[in-house]
Short mmCIF file of C-alpha atoms and ligand atoms in Angstrom, two decimals:
data_model
loop_
_atom_site.label_atom_id
_atom_site.label_comp_id
_atom_site.label_asym_id
_atom_site.label_seq_id
_atom_site.Cartn_x
_atom_site.Cartn_y
_atom_site.Cartn_z
CA UNK R 6 30.17 -8.72 33.99
CA UNK R 7 32.71 -10.09 36.51
CA UNK R 8 35.29 -12.62 35.47
CA UNK R 9 33.61 -15.70 36.90
CA UNK R 10 30.22 -14.95 35.39
CA UNK R 11 31.83 -14.11 32.09
CA UNK R 12 33.81 -17.35 32.08
CA UNK R 13 30.71 -19.36 32.95
CA UNK R 14 28.91 -17.80 30.01
CA UNK R 15 31.79 -18.31 27.59
CA UNK R 16 32.11 -21.96 28.63
CA UNK R 17 28.39 -22.48 28.17
CA UNK R 18 28.30 -20.81 24.79
CA UNK R 19 31.50 -22.35 23.43
CA UNK R 20 30.36 -25.85 24.35
CA UNK R 21 27.50 -25.57 21.86
CA UNK R 22 27.45 -27.59 18.68
CA UNK R 23 28.41 -25.13 15.94
CA UNK R 24 25.91 -26.75 13.59
CA UNK R 25 23.06 -25.55 15.81
CA UNK R 26 23.56 -22.07 14.37
CA UNK R 27 23.21 -21.00 10.73
CA UNK R 28 26.62 -20.60 9.11
CA UNK R 29 28.13 -17.38 7.86
CA UNK R 30 27.25 -15.28 10.89
CA UNK R 31 29.54 -13.86 13.53
CA UNK R 32 29.50 -15.83 16.78
CA UNK R 33 32.76 -14.42 18.09
CA UNK R 34 32.32 -11.83 20.81
CA UNK R 35 35.80 -10.45 20.03
CA UNK R 36 34.69 -9.66 16.48
CA UNK R 37 31.69 -7.54 17.44
CA UNK R 38 32.61 -4.03 16.25
CA UNK R 39 32.08 -1.12 18.63
CA UNK R 40 28.74 0.63 18.25
CA UNK R 41 26.84 3.50 19.85
CA UNK R 42 23.17 3.16 20.68
CA UNK R 43 20.76 6.02 20.15
CA UNK R 44 19.95 7.70 23.47
CA UNK R 45 16.42 6.66 24.40
CA UNK R 46 16.09 9.72 26.63
CA UNK R 47 16.86 12.27 23.93
CA UNK R 48 14.46 13.48 21.28
CA UNK R 49 15.55 13.04 17.66
CA UNK R 50 16.65 16.69 17.71
CA UNK R 51 18.98 15.99 20.64
CA UNK R 52 16.93 17.57 23.44
CA UNK R 53 16.90 15.60 26.71
CA UNK R 54 13.57 14.04 27.72
CA UNK R 55 11.98 14.83 31.09
CA UNK R 56 9.39 12.64 32.85
CA UNK R 57 6.64 14.98 31.73
CA UNK R 58 7.85 14.72 28.13
CA UNK R 59 8.13 10.93 28.04
CA UNK R 60 4.69 10.51 26.37
CA UNK R 61 5.90 12.79 23.56
CA UNK R 62 9.16 10.87 23.20
CA UNK R 63 7.15 7.64 23.23
CA UNK R 64 5.08 8.92 20.30
CA UNK R 65 8.23 9.93 18.45
CA UNK R 66 9.76 6.48 18.92
CA UNK R 67 6.55 4.74 17.87
CA UNK R 68 6.49 6.74 14.63
CA UNK R 69 10.17 5.89 14.02
CA UNK R 70 9.54 2.17 14.51
CA UNK R 71 6.54 2.38 12.17
CA UNK R 72 8.46 4.29 9.52
CA UNK R 73 11.69 2.29 9.55
CA UNK R 74 11.03 -1.14 11.01
CA UNK R 75 7.50 -2.59 11.24
CA UNK R 76 5.35 -0.27 9.12
CA UNK R 77 2.08 1.50 9.85
CA UNK R 78 -0.99 -0.51 10.79
CA UNK R 79 -4.63 0.51 10.55
CA UNK R 80 -6.84 0.95 13.60
CA UNK R 81 -9.75 -1.29 14.53
CA UNK R 82 -12.83 -1.40 12.30
CA UNK R 83 -16.20 -0.48 13.76
CA UNK R 84 -17.66 -3.35 11.72
CA UNK R 85 -15.70 -6.05 13.57
CA UNK R 86 -17.81 -8.46 15.61
CA UNK R 87 -17.17 -11.70 17.42
CA UNK R 88 -19.15 -14.91 17.36
CA UNK R 89 -18.74 -17.66 19.96
CA UNK R 90 -18.42 -20.64 17.63
CA UNK R 91 -18.06 -23.28 20.35
CA UNK R 92 -17.96 -23.49 24.11
CA UNK R 93 -17.67 -26.17 26.77
CA UNK R 94 -17.87 -25.32 30.47
CA UNK R 95 -16.29 -28.66 31.44
CA UNK R 96 -13.30 -28.87 29.10
CA UNK R 97 -10.05 -30.66 30.02
CA UNK R 98 -11.84 -32.94 32.46
CA UNK R 99 -13.60 -30.02 34.14
CA UNK R 100 -10.46 -27.92 34.70
CA UNK R 101 -11.51 -25.16 32.31
CA UNK R 102 -14.20 -23.49 30.32
CA UNK R 103 -13.23 -23.60 26.66
CA UNK R 104 -14.50 -21.01 24.25
CA UNK R 105 -13.67 -20.71 20.54
CA UNK R 106 -14.45 -17.28 19.26
CA UNK R 107 -14.49 -16.28 15.62
CA UNK R 108 -13.50 -12.63 15.17
CA UNK R 109 -15.17 -11.39 11.96
CA UNK R 110 -12.98 -8.45 11.05
CA UNK R 111 -15.37 -6.77 8.61
CA UNK R 112 -18.43 -8.15 10.37
CA UNK R 113 -19.29 -10.66 7.64
CA UNK R 114 -19.06 -14.45 7.79
CA UNK R 115 -17.25 -14.62 4.46
CA UNK R 116 -14.80 -11.80 5.20
CA UNK R 117 -11.38 -11.91 6.86
CA UNK R 118 -11.51 -13.55 10.27
CA UNK R 119 -9.46 -15.41 12.84
CA UNK R 120 -10.26 -17.69 15.72
CA UNK R 121 -9.39 -17.34 19.41
CA UNK R 122 -9.06 -20.46 21.51
CA UNK R 123 -9.74 -19.45 25.11
CA UNK R 124 -9.44 -21.56 28.24
CA UNK R 125 -10.62 -20.04 31.53
CA UNK R 126 -9.77 -21.89 34.75
CA UNK R 127 -12.94 -23.08 36.48
CA UNK R 128 -11.35 -23.03 39.94
CA UNK R 129 -10.43 -19.33 39.82
CA UNK R 130 -12.60 -16.42 40.81
CA UNK R 131 -13.53 -14.55 37.63
CA UNK R 132 -12.64 -12.33 35.91
CA UNK R 133 -9.11 -13.77 35.71
CA UNK R 134 -5.90 -12.32 34.27
CA UNK R 135 -4.84 -13.89 30.98
CA UNK R 136 -1.93 -14.74 28.72
CA UNK R 137 -2.51 -14.12 25.03
CA UNK R 138 -0.18 -15.55 22.41
CA UNK R 139 0.07 -16.45 18.77
CA UNK R 140 1.05 -20.01 17.88
CA UNK R 141 2.91 -21.44 14.89
CA UNK R 142 0.98 -24.56 13.97
CA UNK R 143 -2.73 -23.97 14.53
CA UNK R 144 -4.78 -23.85 17.73
CA UNK R 145 -5.32 -27.61 17.54
CA UNK R 146 -1.55 -28.11 17.91
CA UNK R 147 -1.30 -26.57 21.39
CA UNK R 148 -3.18 -29.37 23.17
CA UNK R 149 -4.55 -32.82 22.25
CA UNK R 150 -8.03 -31.69 23.46
CA UNK R 151 -10.31 -33.18 20.74
CA UNK R 152 -12.71 -30.24 21.14
CA UNK R 153 -10.31 -27.75 19.56
CA UNK R 154 -11.36 -26.92 16.03
CA UNK R 155 -8.72 -27.82 13.42
CA UNK R 156 -7.21 -24.79 11.72
CA UNK R 157 -8.71 -24.31 8.29
CA UNK R 158 -6.10 -21.80 7.05
CA UNK R 159 -2.86 -22.85 5.38
CA UNK R 160 -0.41 -24.55 7.79
CA UNK R 161 3.30 -24.99 7.08
CA UNK R 162 4.55 -28.55 6.72
CA UNK R 163 4.95 -30.48 9.94
CA UNK R 164 3.54 -33.46 11.79
CA UNK R 165 -0.05 -34.17 10.79
CA UNK R 166 -0.08 -31.54 8.02
CA UNK R 167 -0.97 -32.78 4.53
CA UNK R 168 -0.61 -30.42 1.55
CA UNK R 169 -0.78 -27.34 3.76
CA UNK R 170 -3.86 -28.52 5.67
CA UNK R 171 -4.07 -29.69 9.29
CA UNK R 172 -5.39 -33.21 9.92
CA UNK R 173 -6.46 -34.96 13.14
CA UNK R 174 -2.88 -36.24 13.48
CA UNK R 175 -1.71 -32.65 14.06
CA UNK R 176 -3.51 -32.36 17.41
CA UNK R 177 -1.22 -31.55 20.31
CA UNK R 178 1.95 -31.58 18.21
CA UNK R 179 3.15 -28.29 19.76
CA UNK R 180 1.89 -29.04 23.28
CA UNK R 181 5.43 -28.74 24.69
CA UNK R 182 5.32 -24.97 24.06
CA UNK R 183 1.93 -24.52 25.76
CA UNK R 184 1.61 -25.98 29.27
CA UNK R 185 -2.12 -25.29 29.25
CA UNK R 186 -3.02 -27.06 32.52
CA UNK R 187 -0.17 -25.41 34.37
CA UNK R 188 -1.22 -21.91 33.26
CA UNK R 189 -4.81 -22.67 34.30
CA UNK R 190 -3.69 -24.11 37.65
CA UNK R 191 -1.84 -20.90 38.33
CA UNK R 192 -5.09 -18.98 37.92
CA UNK R 193 -4.63 -17.52 34.44
CA UNK R 194 -6.79 -17.82 31.36
CA UNK R 195 -4.97 -18.71 28.16
CA UNK R 196 -5.99 -17.22 24.84
CA UNK R 197 -4.36 -18.52 21.69
CA UNK R 198 -4.58 -17.50 18.05
CA UNK R 199 -3.00 -19.22 15.05
CA UNK R 200 -0.79 -16.65 13.33
CA UNK R 201 -1.49 -18.13 9.89
CA UNK R 202 -5.17 -17.38 10.46
CA UNK R 203 -4.21 -13.68 10.37
CA UNK R 204 -1.70 -14.00 7.55
CA UNK R 205 0.18 -17.04 6.22
CA UNK R 206 3.93 -16.76 6.87
CA UNK R 207 5.16 -16.70 3.29
CA UNK R 208 6.43 -13.93 1.01
CA UNK R 209 3.10 -14.03 -0.86
CA UNK R 210 1.07 -14.71 2.30
CA UNK R 211 -0.28 -11.16 2.31
CA UNK R 212 -2.61 -12.12 -0.54
CA UNK R 213 -4.52 -14.46 1.78
CA UNK R 214 -4.15 -12.39 4.93
CA UNK R 215 -5.45 -9.25 6.55
CA UNK R 216 -3.01 -6.99 4.68
CA UNK R 217 -4.79 -7.70 1.39
CA UNK R 218 -8.19 -7.20 2.90
CA UNK R 219 -7.86 -4.41 5.42
CA UNK R 220 -6.17 -1.03 5.18
CA UNK R 221 -3.13 -0.22 3.02
CA UNK R 222 -1.06 -2.73 1.13
CA UNK R 223 -3.85 -4.30 -0.87
CA UNK R 224 -2.16 -4.06 -4.25
CA UNK R 225 1.15 -5.78 -3.54
CA UNK R 226 2.97 -2.51 -4.28
CA UNK R 227 4.00 -1.74 -0.74
CA UNK R 228 5.13 1.72 0.32
CA UNK R 229 8.40 1.83 2.32
CA UNK R 230 6.44 2.22 5.56
CA UNK R 231 3.54 -0.15 4.88
CA UNK R 232 2.99 -2.86 7.46
CA UNK R 233 4.77 -6.17 7.06
CA UNK R 234 3.62 -9.54 8.33
CA UNK R 235 4.84 -8.82 11.88
CA UNK R 236 2.73 -5.67 11.80
CA UNK R 237 -0.23 -7.71 10.59
CA UNK R 238 0.18 -10.40 13.24
CA UNK R 239 0.61 -7.75 15.96
CA UNK R 240 -2.51 -6.03 14.68
CA UNK R 241 -4.29 -9.39 15.05
CA UNK R 242 -3.14 -9.57 18.67
CA UNK R 243 -4.64 -6.14 19.26
CA UNK R 244 -7.93 -7.28 17.75
CA UNK R 245 -7.83 -10.39 19.96
CA UNK R 246 -7.33 -8.09 22.94
CA UNK R 247 -10.38 -6.08 21.80
CA UNK R 248 -12.37 -9.29 22.18
CA UNK R 249 -10.80 -10.29 25.50
CA UNK R 250 -11.72 -6.91 26.94
CA UNK R 251 -15.37 -7.80 26.29
CA UNK R 252 -15.22 -11.35 27.66
CA UNK R 253 -16.84 -11.35 31.11
CA UNK R 254 -14.51 -14.08 32.42
CA UNK R 255 -11.29 -12.26 31.56
CA UNK R 256 -9.88 -9.21 33.32
CA UNK R 257 -9.17 -7.11 30.25
CA UNK R 258 -6.86 -4.83 32.21
CA UNK R 259 -4.60 -7.79 33.02
CA UNK R 260 -3.77 -9.38 29.72
CA UNK R 261 -0.13 -10.38 29.15
CA UNK R 262 1.03 -10.81 25.57
CA UNK R 263 3.59 -13.56 24.93
CA UNK R 264 5.44 -14.85 21.88
CA UNK R 265 8.37 -17.01 20.85
CA UNK R 266 10.92 -16.19 18.17
CA UNK R 267 9.28 -14.38 15.21
CA UNK R 268 6.15 -14.34 17.32
CA UNK R 269 8.23 -12.87 20.16
CA UNK R 270 9.12 -10.01 17.81
CA UNK R 271 5.39 -9.75 17.15
CA UNK R 272 4.46 -9.78 20.86
CA UNK R 273 6.97 -6.98 21.44
CA UNK R 274 5.59 -4.82 18.65
CA UNK R 275 2.02 -5.45 19.82
CA UNK R 276 2.90 -4.67 23.44
CA UNK R 277 4.98 -1.64 22.52
CA UNK R 278 2.32 -0.12 20.29
CA UNK R 279 -0.73 -0.89 22.43
CA UNK R 280 -0.67 0.23 26.04
CA UNK R 281 -3.68 -1.90 26.89
CA UNK R 282 -1.39 -4.93 27.18
CA UNK R 283 -0.56 -5.10 30.87
CA UNK R 284 2.63 -7.14 30.53
CA UNK R 285 4.83 -8.23 27.64
CA UNK R 286 6.90 -11.41 27.23
CA UNK R 287 9.59 -11.89 24.57
CA UNK R 288 10.87 -15.46 24.37
CA UNK R 289 14.02 -15.85 22.24
CA UNK R 290 12.83 -13.12 19.87
CA UNK R 291 16.29 -12.21 18.54
CA UNK R 292 16.89 -9.96 15.54
CA UNK R 293 14.01 -7.58 14.89
CA UNK R 294 12.81 -8.42 18.41
CA UNK R 295 14.71 -7.93 21.65
CA UNK R 296 18.25 -8.17 20.18
CA UNK R 297 20.14 -4.97 19.40
CA UNK R 298 20.38 -4.41 15.64
CA UNK R 299 23.70 -2.56 15.92
CA UNK R 300 25.43 -5.49 17.62
CA UNK R 301 26.84 -7.63 14.84
CA UNK R 302 26.38 -11.07 16.36
CA UNK R 303 24.19 -13.88 15.01
CA UNK R 304 21.36 -12.83 12.71
CA UNK R 305 21.68 -9.42 11.02
CA UNK R 306 19.40 -6.94 9.29
CA UNK R 307 20.81 -8.02 5.92
CA UNK R 308 20.04 -11.66 6.54
CA UNK R 309 16.59 -11.24 8.08
CA UNK R 310 15.35 -8.84 5.39
CA UNK R 311 16.46 -11.21 2.61
CA UNK R 312 15.34 -14.48 4.24
CA UNK R 313 12.03 -12.99 5.42
CA UNK R 314 11.38 -9.92 3.26
CA UNK R 315 7.69 -10.00 4.11
CA UNK R 316 8.10 -9.62 7.89
CA UNK R 317 9.00 -5.93 8.08
CA UNK R 318 8.24 -2.59 6.47
CA UNK R 319 10.09 -2.58 3.12
CA UNK R 320 12.27 0.30 4.35
CA UNK R 321 14.12 -1.86 6.88
CA UNK R 322 16.08 -3.53 4.04
CA UNK R 323 17.75 -0.15 3.37
CA UNK R 324 19.63 -0.59 6.65
CA UNK R 325 21.23 -3.91 5.71
CA UNK R 326 24.90 -3.61 6.67
CA UNK R 327 24.38 -0.05 7.89
CA UNK R 328 22.43 -0.59 11.09
CA UNK R 329 24.17 2.42 12.63
CA UNK R 330 22.05 4.60 10.34
CA UNK R 331 18.80 3.29 11.83
CA UNK R 332 17.23 6.10 13.87
CA UNK R 333 16.21 3.57 16.54
CA UNK R 334 17.51 0.38 18.10
CA UNK R 335 15.66 -2.39 19.87
CA UNK R 336 16.27 -1.20 23.45
CA UNK R 337 13.91 1.60 22.48
CA UNK R 338 11.26 -0.90 21.41
CA UNK R 339 11.44 -2.46 24.88
CA UNK R 340 11.33 1.01 26.45
CA UNK R 341 8.02 1.67 24.69
CA UNK R 342 6.49 -0.86 27.07
CA UNK R 343 7.50 1.21 30.14
CA UNK R 344 6.33 1.50 32.84
CA UNK R 345 4.46 -1.75 32.20
CA UNK R 346 6.38 -4.91 33.14
CA UNK R 347 8.34 -6.65 30.40
CA UNK R 348 10.21 -9.96 30.43
CA UNK R 349 12.97 -10.79 27.95
CA UNK R 350 14.33 -14.34 27.79
CA UNK R 351 17.19 -15.92 25.90
CA UNK R 352 18.65 -19.44 25.62
CA UNK R 353 22.31 -20.45 25.76
CA UNK R 354 22.21 -22.46 22.52
CA UNK R 355 20.31 -19.77 20.65
CA UNK R 356 23.32 -17.73 19.52
CA UNK R 357 21.54 -16.85 16.28
CA UNK R 358 19.19 -14.69 18.41
CA UNK R 359 22.18 -13.08 20.22
CA UNK R 360 21.39 -13.66 23.92
CA UNK R 361 23.82 -10.96 24.98
CA UNK R 362 22.27 -8.48 22.54
CA UNK R 363 18.88 -9.30 24.08
CA UNK R 364 20.18 -8.72 27.60
CA UNK R 365 21.83 -5.45 26.57
CA UNK R 366 18.62 -4.21 24.96
CA UNK R 367 16.72 -5.00 28.17
CA UNK R 368 19.40 -3.15 30.09
CA UNK R 369 19.22 -0.30 27.59
CA UNK R 370 15.51 0.16 28.28
CA UNK R 371 16.19 0.63 31.98
CA UNK R 372 16.73 4.42 31.94
CA UNK R 373 13.10 4.87 30.89
CA UNK R 374 11.83 2.59 33.64
CA UNK R 375 13.96 4.54 36.12
CA UNK R 376 12.67 7.85 34.78
CA UNK R 377 9.14 6.58 35.37
CA UNK R 378 9.95 5.47 38.91
CA UNK R 379 10.44 1.75 38.27
CA UNK R 380 13.50 -0.27 39.12
CA UNK R 381 14.12 -2.10 35.83
CA UNK R 382 16.39 -5.09 35.48
CA UNK R 383 18.53 -4.55 38.55
CA UNK R 384 21.51 -6.69 37.54
CA UNK R 385 24.50 -4.84 36.13
CA UNK R 386 25.83 -7.91 34.34
CA UNK R 387 24.31 -10.65 32.28
CA UNK R 388 23.26 -13.38 34.72
CA UNK R 389 24.58 -16.93 34.52
CA UNK R 390 22.24 -19.49 32.92
CA UNK R 391 19.01 -20.37 34.70
CA UNK R 392 19.17 -17.46 37.10
CA UNK R 393 16.25 -15.08 36.46
CA UNK R 394 16.80 -11.44 37.42
CA UNK R 395 14.90 -8.20 37.34
CA UNK R 396 11.93 -6.38 38.70
CA UNK R 397 9.91 -4.36 36.17
CA UNK R 398 12.20 -5.75 33.45
CA UNK R 399 12.65 -9.49 33.91
CA UNK R 400 15.42 -11.43 32.18
CA UNK R 401 16.76 -14.97 32.08
CA UNK R 402 19.20 -16.96 30.02
CA UNK R 403 17.84 -20.50 30.00
CA UNK R 404 20.22 -23.38 29.41
CA UNK R 405 19.24 -25.04 26.15
CA UNK R 406 17.86 -24.47 22.71
CA UNK R 407 15.68 -22.00 20.84
CA UNK R 408 12.27 -22.96 22.25
CA UNK R 409 9.45 -21.92 24.55
CA UNK R 410 9.73 -24.37 27.44
CA UNK R 411 8.06 -25.23 30.74
CA UNK R 412 10.96 -23.51 32.51
CA UNK R 413 10.34 -20.29 30.57
CA UNK R 414 6.64 -20.42 31.42
CA UNK R 415 7.36 -20.86 35.15
CA UNK R 416 9.36 -17.63 35.12
CA UNK R 417 6.63 -15.77 33.23
CA UNK R 418 3.94 -17.02 35.61
CA UNK R 419 5.99 -15.96 38.65
CA UNK R 420 6.65 -12.58 37.02
CA UNK R 421 2.95 -12.15 36.20
CA UNK R 422 2.03 -13.10 39.78
CA UNK R 423 4.28 -10.33 41.03
CA UNK R 424 2.90 -7.70 38.67
CA UNK R 425 -0.69 -8.63 37.88
CA UNK R 426 -1.92 -10.25 41.07
CA UNK R 427 -1.25 -7.36 43.44
CA UNK R 428 -4.75 -7.48 44.87
CA UNK R 429 -4.64 -11.29 44.93
CA UNK R 430 -8.28 -10.98 43.89
CA UNK R 431 -7.84 -13.13 40.81
CA UNK R 432 -6.02 -16.01 42.46
CA UNK R 433 -7.58 -19.41 42.82
CA UNK R 434 -10.02 -19.66 45.68
C1 GTR U 3 14.62 -17.87 12.06
C2 GTR U 3 14.78 -16.39 11.97
C3 GTR U 3 14.71 -15.81 13.35
C4 GTR U 3 13.57 -16.36 14.18
C5 GTR U 3 13.23 -17.79 13.87
C6 GTR U 3 11.84 -18.27 14.27
O1 GTR U 3 14.83 -18.53 10.88
O2 GTR U 3 16.03 -16.13 11.38
O3 GTR U 3 14.67 -14.40 13.27
O4 GTR U 3 12.46 -15.55 14.08
O5 GTR U 3 13.31 -18.09 12.54
O6 GTR U 3 10.86 -17.54 14.20
O7 GTR U 3 11.76 -19.44 14.62
#
């Protein structure tokens, strides 16, 4: 980073209200101890990786992330089936076709299930590319559209939530994170799933979620490499993609997966572990997401595995305070997406998520993109705020807080245009 850019960043970061960040963490760049990242282009036994061997190295890294970080997830069930529970070809004043699809994971109405809210733009030639993302508050919270079914699963407290249940007053309360009309105008379908429908985000949430009802982890005595909640949510995204690949209005080969914060970690794990996702977006995902674990800045392994013990494979807690012993670091998670396009975004006031650690992880994934003939992030230094960079690896540092904003979405839509609309066939007529 040259002096001017560096100074601009320091000024931006120092001007932040200290209270915006949880106390007790290191926010001083000078106090980040030196660290060495594992070499993404060397096998665990030290051998260098050639282009031809990348698929083998990819498998090795996937197993390492399963074993030490996110846990192992089951495959799809042959019993799963989907039921269109509601549809309206003239939703949002005629802008979109709305479809609400119940995915019955064991094929039965009373079994584990989750719901996909899908909007397809009516003005676009179908099938269209799509963004798929999990949301925090229930599908009804992403837009005031009265046709969206209220979430029936447990919802954390917030506007319009009474005793863990969503009420009519909760409609549209998270609309700022989901510029639905804008995404549709740009020619993309938007598919949304409430993460709590897959598993409630609490330490005991597994009892009501897919982990208790599908695959390993049904007893509450989790093995060190059993899936955590992030693994369960990511598995849900993969099952949602299974459905989207059967929807005639969606181009199943052009589905981008997107997530913010803990759901950004989830989008990364889903996109890394499932090559059917055509593009991956991590918005402010931080520790356990795009941020390097070895860089001691903001949130740490010790803190995240004690505050949110249910998110990861139990084994990750063994690395609290000894991240250098982890056989992987998060640049290798991003590299698992290669050569597919990936976008990593940070925010200046989101020091807890370690913006610089997110940039450095994106940069650290670049050798794999280069090996596979892609150009990667391009920039040698962290860009100044609000200046997006990158080609196959996109990156920006937005001015502002920990959030998924309209600005972030504009960058993701531009990035998706560049990578998914090559044939221009899916654009609006
Ligand atoms: C924080 C957590 C972060 C991030 C965030 C979120 O409390 O420490 O890792 O995931 O929650 O999901 O909003």
